[in-house]
Amino acid sequence: MISLEILDLEISMFMESKTLNKRPVEDGLSRVDGRLKVTGAAKYSAEYNIKGVTYGVLVGSTVTKGTIKALDTKRAERAPGVLAVITYLNCPNIPGYHTDNQPAKGPLKIFIDDKIYFNGQPIALVIADTFERALFASSLVKAEYNKEQHQTDLKSNLSNAVTPGKAKDYTRGQEDAYKSAPIKIEQEYVLPTEVHNPMELHAIIARWDADDKITVWDKTQGVKSTQRSIAQAFKVPIENVQVTAPFVGGAFGAALRTWPHEIAAVAAAKVVKRPVKLVLSRADMFTSVGYRPQTWQKIGLGATADGKLMGITHEASGQTSVYEDFTEGAVNISQLMYASPNVNTRYKLVSLNVNTPTPMRGPGEATGAWALESAMDELSYELNIDPIELRLRNHADNDPLSGKPYSSKFLKEAYQLGADKIGWSERNQKPGSVTKDGWLVGYGMGTGMFGAYRSNATVTARMMADGTLILQTAVTDIGPGTGTAMVSIASERMGIPANKIRFDMGDSSLPPSPTQGGSQITSTVGSAVYDACNELKDKFKQVNGGTDSTDYVQVLKQHNLSQLEVTTLSKGGSEMGNYAAYSWSVHFIQVHVNPATGVVRVNKAVSVADAGHIVSPKTAASQIKGGSIMGIGMALMEEAVIDHRYGRLVNNNFADYHVPIQADIPQVEALFVNKPDPHLNPMGAKGMGEIATIGVAAAVANAVYNATGKRIRELPITPDKLI
Amino acid sequence: MKQFQYIRPSTQQSVLEAINKPGTKIIAGGTNLVDLMKRGVTAPDKLVDINHLPLKSIASTKTGLHIGALALNSVVSENSLVIEKQPLLSMALKAGASPQLRNMATVGGNMMQRTRCTYFYDITMPCNKREPGSGCGAMEGYNRMHAIFGASQQCIAVHPSDMCVGLAALDAVVVIAGRRGERRIPFTEFHRLPEDHPEMDNHLAKDELIIAVEIPDNNFAKNSYYLKVRDRQSYAFALVSVAAALDISNGVIKQARLAMGGVAHKPWRLLDAEKALIGKTVSEESFKQAALIAMQGAKAYEYNSFKLKLAPATITEALKHASGLV
């Protein structure tokens, strides 16, 4: 556990921040931990001062495939301050690595043998008494390899794509029906590898408190799943693993799993018998914690002359590692988005000598929507129909996949809201026909959708004698403002101001919540907060002899109680079986393109979300804006480049791997339909983390086409592709 | 990073003595050197911090503008004399790096920065500049950012500076101190082409110190422009950049200065194109002709052939801006 002193300090800081939030909930609560974050008082996993801590630095393979022939760690071991150099030759047994019935493929096991699967794969972990000494010693570890021929190039290996066990080809109606349609398009789209690159580097501090007891301060999206993974790896009772992550500095999916470096840090702490802190370098972030996989896609669309879709065919081949099959729903969006009688999809994987991808915001769907929504735009020009009109003509009134009615869908309103805001009527269907100050002006749009979910969570709600409501659950907040949303819900339920509510999270000893990911936390944990608050109110009513009162302080005092507490398990409703539930988004982009230099400037961005009732307007708007910016980066900048001769990344740093900076981003407008979903959960809220990004890249590419008449089918759209 | 010594002399004389020993490097803003040390590209035994030398002044002289080698990039770019007399330099500086870096980086350090070629920075890759004789990783590798002019079989890296492109165009002079006294060389002769010694970026001797740059007075202030084409709008190196300065009288070009960045191992001065502009009327057509002339001898590699189109387009655009056509 954290020392009480630290905890007290944090609570007092947290409370202080609450007093700033004087605005009523209706106007949208300001981020409850905003002050902590902007003042640096919020503590991230690398920032805990743990007594006796030591420092780890990873050494990565410089070859891409082969085996380690020789490892020389002697110089490193003799370097000043070095406590251990852990390699496959001396790594202590990690019991969870040796289970019966091992599958042929599986997560990378660190320091288990001499095999190299990808460039940058950790071959050693140097532990020293200071970070600088560990870093210096890491430069002294020398390895020799038996090199083997590697493959890292997706495009030249597409013929080796195979259908993974988890994926099935999908056909509705007739296969490849688009081919016989009067109007058709057939195009290929390529998305390069993108790396999550949250601002906060992955970091863990691991400490053994006893032979079977472990504490970690870790960057993770799920303290419970990390707790489980570490307990399994080291075969200790799950309750003996404490995972703390009250603040997470962005993750976007990169901290969904427990990665090999986290296991290595725990193993190392056992070796040196002291706590070990391991912070990945920015370069490590490119090879250690996943990425959005490079994906080749082919879309065929066929339509009647008046724009009714007759067939959609969507194929995708994404890259994965040789040791693990990573699959995502790249083609699923084509099964779901439009009311086409004939749809077929094929999804394949190409195994390469790279590390395993992992879900990145809008996983799969963002990749698929880039292709599908680009193709729909191409079709709109082929048909000479306004792109929004084309989508309205193919609007799905029921879920095309299951035939079920939607729990809620206000996509048509979203189109209208966004079109009005961006000034869609100014758009000219003829590409390259509008200029301003010598720059070409273009408009584009793209639609996004993602499943809306609710799973199970447990929340403790405790009313203290001074009227403070403490809510507790294990969930993490990777940035969207989960704490703020939960406080908003509780404030509304309990009828007390937000500054009287404290939300404790990011701690595995708290009641269970799911991992933050998949746009389900507001729905899931929000429902648990809602239910817990209701139960607490009932309990107050009981105590108060059946009379409702929101003067909780008075009730506690009157009945001589120091506090009143409930712990509520809230489960997803079974009625959802009758409905198909999705969140929807529409993104509008206006670009200016310099016809001479090919420079693209996003001049306006409007994103509209149909995500049910918005429980926390300010943080919701921030989330939509952040997702839009991420999509703009996806469209215009992001690309991890490998030199295939070496199988090694050539831009694994923030100078060469570009994400948007402030100057690239205009005022992004976030709009909400804000109509409750009557079925998904008691708040009527749906998730929006993924839909914020899904569809944006296509909107940008479509705007570039409208401006220039140039259709870019391989991202990112850099100036060289437009001149 | 290996351990090193750090000293901070307070006189120019003691700096000159200190740097005359092998394994010694000068540190000023450190915005590039520290990165190089962290990546293991360079590992000096001793750092000589020159920040205490009195080399920060920016002043008008009888013939031009004197800028001390330790003047910060941000300070120079905001200096009223610079903005009034040499706005091109201010524009070039503001196009470089990020505000945070410009607050640390010095004029002399900017001139001394190394290429950002990825093969130079990754010590597991071949690079003749970092390790002579190891080969050029970029030649047949990912060379999107690389040179189209003046490259050699040994090296196709580019000089990353924006400021230097401006100074090359403005006929600046570099003032260099050595143990035997001062010398002055034209800015365009400070940096060198890779030839057979890509490990040498410039003609500064090991025991010399840049103390100032001087820009002669000119008539370009009204018609100057720095255009940088890059993958994002700040904190990105140039795909191509152009410094353009014109002296225009009654719509006729009397004098022209042009230099390009992102295309060569040094700031690439376009003397022939300048000559072609003299006596021409201000028009897109004459700018395009000059741009064509500027491109003679250009050679592209697998990933940077777009520069053959982008460079002349950027020259033309920069001239249009400088002349007030746009």
PDB file of N, CA, C and O in Angstrom, chain A residues 582-639:
ATOM      1  N   TYR A 582     -25.047   0.778 -30.465  1.00  0.00           N
ATOM      2  CA  TYR A 582     -23.837   1.398 -31.013  1.00  0.00           C
ATOM      3  C   TYR A 582     -23.836   2.880 -30.673  1.00  0.00           C
ATOM      4  O   TYR A 582     -24.889   3.502 -30.535  1.00  0.00           O
ATOM      5  N   SER A 583     -22.640   3.428 -30.591  1.00  0.00           N
ATOM      6  CA  SER A 583     -22.483   4.884 -30.596  1.00  0.00           C
ATOM      7  C   SER A 583     -22.121   5.285 -32.020  1.00  0.00           C
ATOM      8  O   SER A 583     -21.503   4.511 -32.746  1.00  0.00           O
ATOM      9  N   TRP A 584     -22.488   6.511 -32.373  1.00  0.00           N
ATOM     10  CA  TRP A 584     -22.263   6.976 -33.746  1.00  0.00           C
ATOM     11  C   TRP A 584     -21.541   8.322 -33.727  1.00  0.00           C
ATOM     12  O   TRP A 584     -21.717   9.115 -32.799  1.00  0.00           O
ATOM     13  N   SER A 585     -20.773   8.563 -34.762  1.00  0.00           N
ATOM     14  CA  SER A 585     -20.137   9.871 -34.882  1.00  0.00           C
ATOM     15  C   SER A 585     -20.086  10.282 -36.345  1.00  0.00           C
ATOM     16  O   SER A 585     -20.085   9.427 -37.238  1.00  0.00           O
ATOM     17  N   VAL A 586     -20.096  11.569 -36.559  1.00  0.00           N
ATOM     18  CA  VAL A 586     -19.878  12.103 -37.909  1.00  0.00           C
ATOM     19  C   VAL A 586     -18.830  13.202 -37.785  1.00  0.00           C
ATOM     20  O   VAL A 586     -18.905  14.054 -36.901  1.00  0.00           O
ATOM     21  N   HIS A 587     -17.841  13.124 -38.649  1.00  0.00           N
ATOM     22  CA  HIS A 587     -16.740  14.088 -38.601  1.00  0.00           C
ATOM     23  C   HIS A 587     -16.726  14.911 -39.884  1.00  0.00           C
ATOM     24  O   HIS A 587     -16.805  14.351 -40.972  1.00  0.00           O
ATOM     25  N   PHE A 588     -16.611  16.213 -39.700  1.00  0.00           N
ATOM     26  CA  PHE A 588     -16.552  17.119 -40.850  1.00  0.00           C
ATOM     27  C   PHE A 588     -15.232  17.872 -40.803  1.00  0.00           C
ATOM     28  O   PHE A 588     -14.813  18.331 -39.737  1.00  0.00           O
ATOM     29  N   ILE A 589     -14.608  17.989 -41.955  1.00  0.00           N
ATOM     30  CA  ILE A 589     -13.306  18.645 -42.032  1.00  0.00           C
ATOM     31  C   ILE A 589     -13.303  19.618 -43.207  1.00  0.00           C
ATOM     32  O   ILE A 589     -13.791  19.292 -44.288  1.00  0.00           O
ATOM     33  N   GLN A 590     -12.757  20.808 -42.952  1.00  0.00           N
ATOM     34  CA  GLN A 590     -12.484  21.714 -44.067  1.00  0.00           C
ATOM     35  C   GLN A 590     -10.967  21.883 -44.139  1.00  0.00           C
ATOM     36  O   GLN A 590     -10.337  22.205 -43.127  1.00  0.00           O
ATOM     37  N   VAL A 591     -10.393  21.618 -45.304  1.00  0.00           N
ATOM     38  CA  VAL A 591      -8.945  21.796 -45.456  1.00  0.00           C
ATOM     39  C   VAL A 591      -8.638  22.924 -46.432  1.00  0.00           C
ATOM     40  O   VAL A 591      -9.445  23.254 -47.305  1.00  0.00           O
ATOM     41  N   HIS A 592      -7.450  23.484 -46.242  1.00  0.00           N
ATOM     42  CA  HIS A 592      -6.847  24.347 -47.244  1.00  0.00           C
ATOM     43  C   HIS A 592      -5.591  23.631 -47.717  1.00  0.00           C
ATOM     44  O   HIS A 592      -4.795  23.168 -46.902  1.00  0.00           O
ATOM     45  N   VAL A 593      -5.425  23.512 -49.022  1.00  0.00           N
ATOM     46  CA  VAL A 593      -4.258  22.819 -49.573  1.00  0.00           C
ATOM     47  C   VAL A 593      -3.501  23.786 -50.476  1.00  0.00           C
ATOM     48  O   VAL A 593      -4.092  24.416 -51.362  1.00  0.00           O
ATOM     49  N   ASN A 594      -2.204  23.891 -50.223  1.00  0.00           N
ATOM     50  CA  ASN A 594      -1.392  24.755 -51.082  1.00  0.00           C
ATOM     51  C   ASN A 594      -1.089  24.016 -52.386  1.00  0.00           C
ATOM     52  O   ASN A 594      -0.457  22.967 -52.373  1.00  0.00           O
ATOM     53  N   PRO A 595      -1.557  24.551 -53.511  1.00  0.00           N
ATOM     54  CA  PRO A 595      -1.402  23.806 -54.768  1.00  0.00           C
ATOM     55  C   PRO A 595       0.056  23.682 -55.204  1.00  0.00           C
ATOM     56  O   PRO A 595       0.402  22.754 -55.934  1.00  0.00           O
ATOM     57  N   ALA A 596       0.910  24.565 -54.735  1.00  0.00           N
ATOM     58  CA  ALA A 596       2.319  24.512 -55.148  1.00  0.00           C
ATOM     59  C   ALA A 596       3.134  23.564 -54.284  1.00  0.00           C
ATOM     60  O   ALA A 596       3.951  22.798 -54.787  1.00  0.00           O
ATOM     61  N   THR A 597       2.911  23.613 -52.979  1.00  0.00           N
ATOM     62  CA  THR A 597       3.762  22.857 -52.067  1.00  0.00           C
ATOM     63  C   THR A 597       3.110  21.609 -51.494  1.00  0.00           C
ATOM     64  O   THR A 597       3.772  20.805 -50.833  1.00  0.00           O
ATOM     65  N   GLY A 598       1.819  21.442 -51.725  1.00  0.00           N
ATOM     66  CA  GLY A 598       1.137  20.254 -51.219  1.00  0.00           C
ATOM     67  C   GLY A 598       0.873  20.276 -49.728  1.00  0.00           C
ATOM     68  O   GLY A 598       0.458  19.264 -49.158  1.00  0.00           O
ATOM     69  N   VAL A 599       1.097  21.392 -49.089  1.00  0.00           N
ATOM     70  CA  VAL A 599       0.858  21.487 -47.644  1.00  0.00           C
ATOM     71  C   VAL A 599      -0.653  21.517 -47.380  1.00  0.00           C
ATOM     72  O   VAL A 599      -1.382  22.260 -48.032  1.00  0.00           O
ATOM     73  N   VAL A 600      -1.084  20.650 -46.441  1.00  0.00           N
ATOM     74  CA  VAL A 600      -2.494  20.597 -46.068  1.00  0.00           C
ATOM     75  C   VAL A 600      -2.665  21.238 -44.706  1.00  0.00           C
ATOM     76  O   VAL A 600      -1.951  20.900 -43.763  1.00  0.00           O
ATOM     77  N   ARG A 601      -3.598  22.161 -44.620  1.00  0.00           N
ATOM     78  CA  ARG A 601      -3.940  22.716 -43.311  1.00  0.00           C
ATOM     79  C   ARG A 601      -5.402  22.433 -43.016  1.00  0.00           C
ATOM     80  O   ARG A 601      -6.263  22.785 -43.818  1.00  0.00           O
ATOM     81  N   VAL A 602      -5.645  21.813 -41.901  1.00  0.00           N
ATOM     82  CA  VAL A 602      -7.032  21.639 -41.484  1.00  0.00           C
ATOM     83  C   VAL A 602      -7.490  22.976 -40.935  1.00  0.00           C
ATOM     84  O   VAL A 602      -6.943  23.504 -39.968  1.00  0.00           O
ATOM     85  N   ASN A 603      -8.489  23.540 -41.593  1.00  0.00           N
ATOM     86  CA  ASN A 603      -8.930  24.880 -41.236  1.00  0.00           C
ATOM     87  C   ASN A 603     -10.114  24.858 -40.280  1.00  0.00           C
ATOM     88  O   ASN A 603     -10.257  25.744 -39.449  1.00  0.00           O
ATOM     89  N   LYS A 604     -10.942  23.834 -40.431  1.00  0.00           N
ATOM     90  CA  LYS A 604     -12.082  23.679 -39.525  1.00  0.00           C
ATOM     91  C   LYS A 604     -12.287  22.193 -39.281  1.00  0.00           C
ATOM     92  O   LYS A 604     -12.124  21.385 -40.201  1.00  0.00           O
ATOM     93  N   ALA A 605     -12.671  21.862 -38.081  1.00  0.00           N
ATOM     94  CA  ALA A 605     -13.014  20.471 -37.770  1.00  0.00           C
ATOM     95  C   ALA A 605     -14.247  20.474 -36.885  1.00  0.00           C
ATOM     96  O   ALA A 605     -14.303  21.197 -35.890  1.00  0.00           O
ATOM     97  N   VAL A 606     -15.226  19.706 -37.273  1.00  0.00           N
ATOM     98  CA  VAL A 606     -16.453  19.574 -36.482  1.00  0.00           C
ATOM     99  C   VAL A 606     -16.732  18.088 -36.311  1.00  0.00           C
ATOM    100  O   VAL A 606     -16.794  17.353 -37.295  1.00  0.00           O
ATOM    101  N   SER A 607     -16.865  17.647 -35.078  1.00  0.00           N
ATOM    102  CA  SER A 607     -17.215  16.251 -34.819  1.00  0.00           C
ATOM    103  C   SER A 607     -18.503  16.205 -34.012  1.00  0.00           C
ATOM    104  O   SER A 607     -18.652  16.932 -33.032  1.00  0.00           O
ATOM    105  N   VAL A 608     -19.400  15.357 -34.460  1.00  0.00           N
ATOM    106  CA  VAL A 608     -20.692  15.227 -33.789  1.00  0.00           C
ATOM    107  C   VAL A 608     -20.819  13.804 -33.262  1.00  0.00           C
ATOM    108  O   VAL A 608     -20.551  12.846 -33.994  1.00  0.00           O
ATOM    109  N   ALA A 609     -21.201  13.673 -32.006  1.00  0.00           N
ATOM    110  CA  ALA A 609     -21.364  12.342 -31.428  1.00  0.00           C
ATOM    111  C   ALA A 609     -22.816  12.095 -31.068  1.00  0.00           C
ATOM    112  O   ALA A 609     -23.474  12.948 -30.469  1.00  0.00           O
ATOM    113  N   ASP A 610     -23.291  10.919 -31.466  1.00  0.00           N
ATOM    114  CA  ASP A 610     -24.564  10.409 -30.964  1.00  0.00           C
ATOM    115  C   ASP A 610     -24.186   9.348 -29.933  1.00  0.00           C
ATOM    116  O   ASP A 610     -23.995   8.192 -30.281  1.00  0.00           O
ATOM    117  N   ALA A 611     -23.989   9.810 -28.718  1.00  0.00           N
ATOM    118  CA  ALA A 611     -23.504   8.926 -27.652  1.00  0.00           C
ATOM    119  C   ALA A 611     -24.452   8.959 -26.462  1.00  0.00           C
ATOM    120  O   ALA A 611     -24.041   8.930 -25.310  1.00  0.00           O
ATOM    121  N   GLY A 612     -25.737   9.048 -26.775  1.00  0.00           N
ATOM    122  CA  GLY A 612     -26.733   9.046 -25.706  1.00  0.00           C
ATOM    123  C   GLY A 612     -26.705  10.335 -24.908  1.00  0.00           C
ATOM    124  O   GLY A 612     -26.246  11.381 -25.385  1.00  0.00           O
ATOM    125  N   HIS A 613     -27.179  10.238 -23.668  1.00  0.00           N
ATOM    126  CA  HIS A 613     -27.156  11.395 -22.770  1.00  0.00           C
ATOM    127  C   HIS A 613     -25.713  11.680 -22.368  1.00  0.00           C
ATOM    128  O   HIS A 613     -24.973  10.772 -22.001  1.00  0.00           O
ATOM    129  N   ILE A 614     -25.324  12.943 -22.433  1.00  0.00           N
ATOM    130  CA  ILE A 614     -23.943  13.312 -22.097  1.00  0.00           C
ATOM    131  C   ILE A 614     -23.894  13.630 -20.602  1.00  0.00           C
ATOM    132  O   ILE A 614     -24.435  14.644 -20.161  1.00  0.00           O
ATOM    133  N   VAL A 615     -23.219  12.772 -19.850  1.00  0.00           N
ATOM    134  CA  VAL A 615     -23.248  12.957 -18.388  1.00  0.00           C
ATOM    135  C   VAL A 615     -22.223  13.992 -17.925  1.00  0.00           C
ATOM    136  O   VAL A 615     -22.371  14.570 -16.861  1.00  0.00           O
ATOM    137  N   SER A 616     -21.197  14.234 -18.710  1.00  0.00           N
ATOM    138  CA  SER A 616     -20.160  15.182 -18.294  1.00  0.00           C
ATOM    139  C   SER A 616     -19.747  16.009 -19.505  1.00  0.00           C
ATOM    140  O   SER A 616     -18.786  15.694 -20.192  1.00  0.00           O
ATOM    141  N   PRO A 617     -20.517  17.067 -19.794  1.00  0.00           N
ATOM    142  CA  PRO A 617     -20.352  17.779 -21.075  1.00  0.00           C
ATOM    143  C   PRO A 617     -18.935  18.272 -21.352  1.00  0.00           C
ATOM    144  O   PRO A 617     -18.445  18.158 -22.466  1.00  0.00           O
ATOM    145  N   LYS A 618     -18.268  18.812 -20.321  1.00  0.00           N
ATOM    146  CA  LYS A 618     -16.940  19.389 -20.590  1.00  0.00           C
ATOM    147  C   LYS A 618     -15.913  18.314 -20.959  1.00  0.00           C
ATOM    148  O   LYS A 618     -15.174  18.454 -21.924  1.00  0.00           O
ATOM    149  N   THR A 619     -15.864  17.261 -20.141  1.00  0.00           N
ATOM    150  CA  THR A 619     -14.860  16.227 -20.442  1.00  0.00           C
ATOM    151  C   THR A 619     -15.248  15.452 -21.698  1.00  0.00           C
ATOM    152  O   THR A 619     -14.379  14.995 -22.435  1.00  0.00           O
ATOM    153  N   ALA A 620     -16.545  15.334 -21.949  1.00  0.00           N
ATOM    154  CA  ALA A 620     -16.976  14.668 -23.184  1.00  0.00           C
ATOM    155  C   ALA A 620     -16.504  15.455 -24.401  1.00  0.00           C
ATOM    156  O   ALA A 620     -15.995  14.891 -25.371  1.00  0.00           O
ATOM    157  N   ALA A 621     -16.649  16.767 -24.321  1.00  0.00           N
ATOM    158  CA  ALA A 621     -16.199  17.604 -25.443  1.00  0.00           C
ATOM    159  C   ALA A 621     -14.689  17.465 -25.626  1.00  0.00           C
ATOM    160  O   ALA A 621     -14.191  17.360 -26.755  1.00  0.00           O
ATOM    161  N   SER A 622     -13.961  17.427 -24.512  1.00  0.00           N
ATOM    162  CA  SER A 622     -12.510  17.254 -24.612  1.00  0.00           C
ATOM    163  C   SER A 622     -12.163  15.922 -25.263  1.00  0.00           C
ATOM    164  O   SER A 622     -11.238  15.830 -26.059  1.00  0.00           O
ATOM    165  N   GLN A 623     -12.913  14.902 -24.891  1.00  0.00           N
ATOM    166  CA  GLN A 623     -12.622  13.578 -25.446  1.00  0.00           C
ATOM    167  C   GLN A 623     -12.869  13.552 -26.953  1.00  0.00           C
ATOM    168  O   GLN A 623     -12.076  13.000 -27.716  1.00  0.00           O
ATOM    169  N   ILE A 624     -13.960  14.166 -27.383  1.00  0.00           N
ATOM    170  CA  ILE A 624     -14.257  14.204 -28.819  1.00  0.00           C
ATOM    171  C   ILE A 624     -13.180  15.014 -29.559  1.00  0.00           C
ATOM    172  O   ILE A 624     -12.697  14.620 -30.621  1.00  0.00           O
ATOM    173  N   LYS A 625     -12.776  16.130 -28.964  1.00  0.00           N
ATOM    174  CA  LYS A 625     -11.745  16.948 -29.622  1.00  0.00           C
ATOM    175  C   LYS A 625     -10.430  16.188 -29.705  1.00  0.00           C
ATOM    176  O   LYS A 625      -9.754  16.194 -30.734  1.00  0.00           O
ATOM    177  N   GLY A 626     -10.040  15.537 -28.629  1.00  0.00           N
ATOM    178  CA  GLY A 626      -8.802  14.759 -28.635  1.00  0.00           C
ATOM    179  C   GLY A 626      -8.830  13.659 -29.682  1.00  0.00           C
ATOM    180  O   GLY A 626      -7.849  13.429 -30.391  1.00  0.00           O
ATOM    181  N   GLY A 627      -9.979  13.002 -29.784  1.00  0.00           N
ATOM    182  CA  GLY A 627     -10.112  11.934 -30.778  1.00  0.00           C
ATOM    183  C   GLY A 627     -10.038  12.465 -32.193  1.00  0.00           C
ATOM    184  O   GLY A 627      -9.451  11.834 -33.089  1.00  0.00           O
ATOM    185  N   SER A 628     -10.613  13.642 -32.396  1.00  0.00           N
ATOM    186  CA  SER A 628     -10.562  14.268 -33.714  1.00  0.00           C
ATOM    187  C   SER A 628      -9.113  14.615 -34.076  1.00  0.00           C
ATOM    188  O   SER A 628      -8.658  14.369 -35.199  1.00  0.00           O
ATOM    189  N   ILE A 629      -8.386  15.152 -33.103  1.00  0.00           N
ATOM    190  CA  ILE A 629      -6.979  15.510 -33.348  1.00  0.00           C
ATOM    191  C   ILE A 629      -6.166  14.259 -33.661  1.00  0.00           C
ATOM    192  O   ILE A 629      -5.325  14.246 -34.555  1.00  0.00           O
ATOM    193  N   MET A 630      -6.464  13.191 -32.938  1.00  0.00           N
ATOM    194  CA  MET A 630      -5.776  11.930 -33.208  1.00  0.00           C
ATOM    195  C   MET A 630      -6.057  11.465 -34.647  1.00  0.00           C
ATOM    196  O   MET A 630      -5.168  10.980 -35.344  1.00  0.00           O
ATOM    197  N   GLY A 631      -7.301  11.646 -35.079  1.00  0.00           N
ATOM    198  CA  GLY A 631      -7.660  11.265 -36.444  1.00  0.00           C
ATOM    199  C   GLY A 631      -6.982  12.146 -37.485  1.00  0.00           C
ATOM    200  O   GLY A 631      -6.606  11.681 -38.568  1.00  0.00           O
ATOM    201  N   ILE A 632      -6.817  13.420 -37.153  1.00  0.00           N
ATOM    202  CA  ILE A 632      -6.120  14.335 -38.072  1.00  0.00           C
ATOM    203  C   ILE A 632      -4.653  13.902 -38.193  1.00  0.00           C
ATOM    204  O   ILE A 632      -4.081  13.880 -39.280  1.00  0.00           O
ATOM    205  N   GLY A 633      -4.059  13.518 -37.068  1.00  0.00           N
ATOM    206  CA  GLY A 633      -2.693  12.997 -37.105  1.00  0.00           C
ATOM    207  C   GLY A 633      -2.587  11.727 -37.933  1.00  0.00           C
ATOM    208  O   GLY A 633      -1.656  11.548 -38.720  1.00  0.00           O
ATOM    209  N   MET A 634      -3.579  10.867 -37.757  1.00  0.00           N
ATOM    210  CA  MET A 634      -3.630   9.617 -38.529  1.00  0.00           C
ATOM    211  C   MET A 634      -3.682   9.922 -40.026  1.00  0.00           C
ATOM    212  O   MET A 634      -3.018   9.282 -40.836  1.00  0.00           O
ATOM    213  N   ALA A 635      -4.465  10.922 -40.381  1.00  0.00           N
ATOM    214  CA  ALA A 635      -4.637  11.266 -41.796  1.00  0.00           C
ATOM    215  C   ALA A 635      -3.392  11.934 -42.373  1.00  0.00           C
ATOM    216  O   ALA A 635      -3.002  11.651 -43.501  1.00  0.00           O
ATOM    217  N   LEU A 636      -2.767  12.816 -41.613  1.00  0.00           N
ATOM    218  CA  LEU A 636      -1.754  13.693 -42.205  1.00  0.00           C
ATOM    219  C   LEU A 636      -0.315  13.387 -41.794  1.00  0.00           C
ATOM    220  O   LEU A 636       0.613  13.849 -42.461  1.00  0.00           O
ATOM    221  N   MET A 637      -0.094  12.670 -40.705  1.00  0.00           N
ATOM    222  CA  MET A 637       1.270  12.601 -40.177  1.00  0.00           C
ATOM    223  C   MET A 637       1.783  11.248 -39.747  1.00  0.00           C
ATOM    224  O   MET A 637       2.928  10.910 -39.990  1.00  0.00           O
ATOM    225  N   GLU A 638       0.968  10.478 -39.053  1.00  0.00           N
ATOM    226  CA  GLU A 638       1.540   9.349 -38.314  1.00  0.00           C
ATOM    227  C   GLU A 638       1.928   8.183 -39.218  1.00  0.00           C
ATOM    228  O   GLU A 638       1.150   7.743 -40.062  1.00  0.00           O
ATOM    229  N   GLU A 639       3.137   7.698 -39.020  1.00  0.00           N
ATOM    230  CA  GLU A 639       3.641   6.559 -39.800  1.00  0.00           C
ATOM    231  C   GLU A 639       4.942   6.078 -39.161  1.00  0.00           C
ATOM    232  O   GLU A 639       5.929   6.808 -39.134  1.00  0.00           O
TER     233      GLU A 639
END
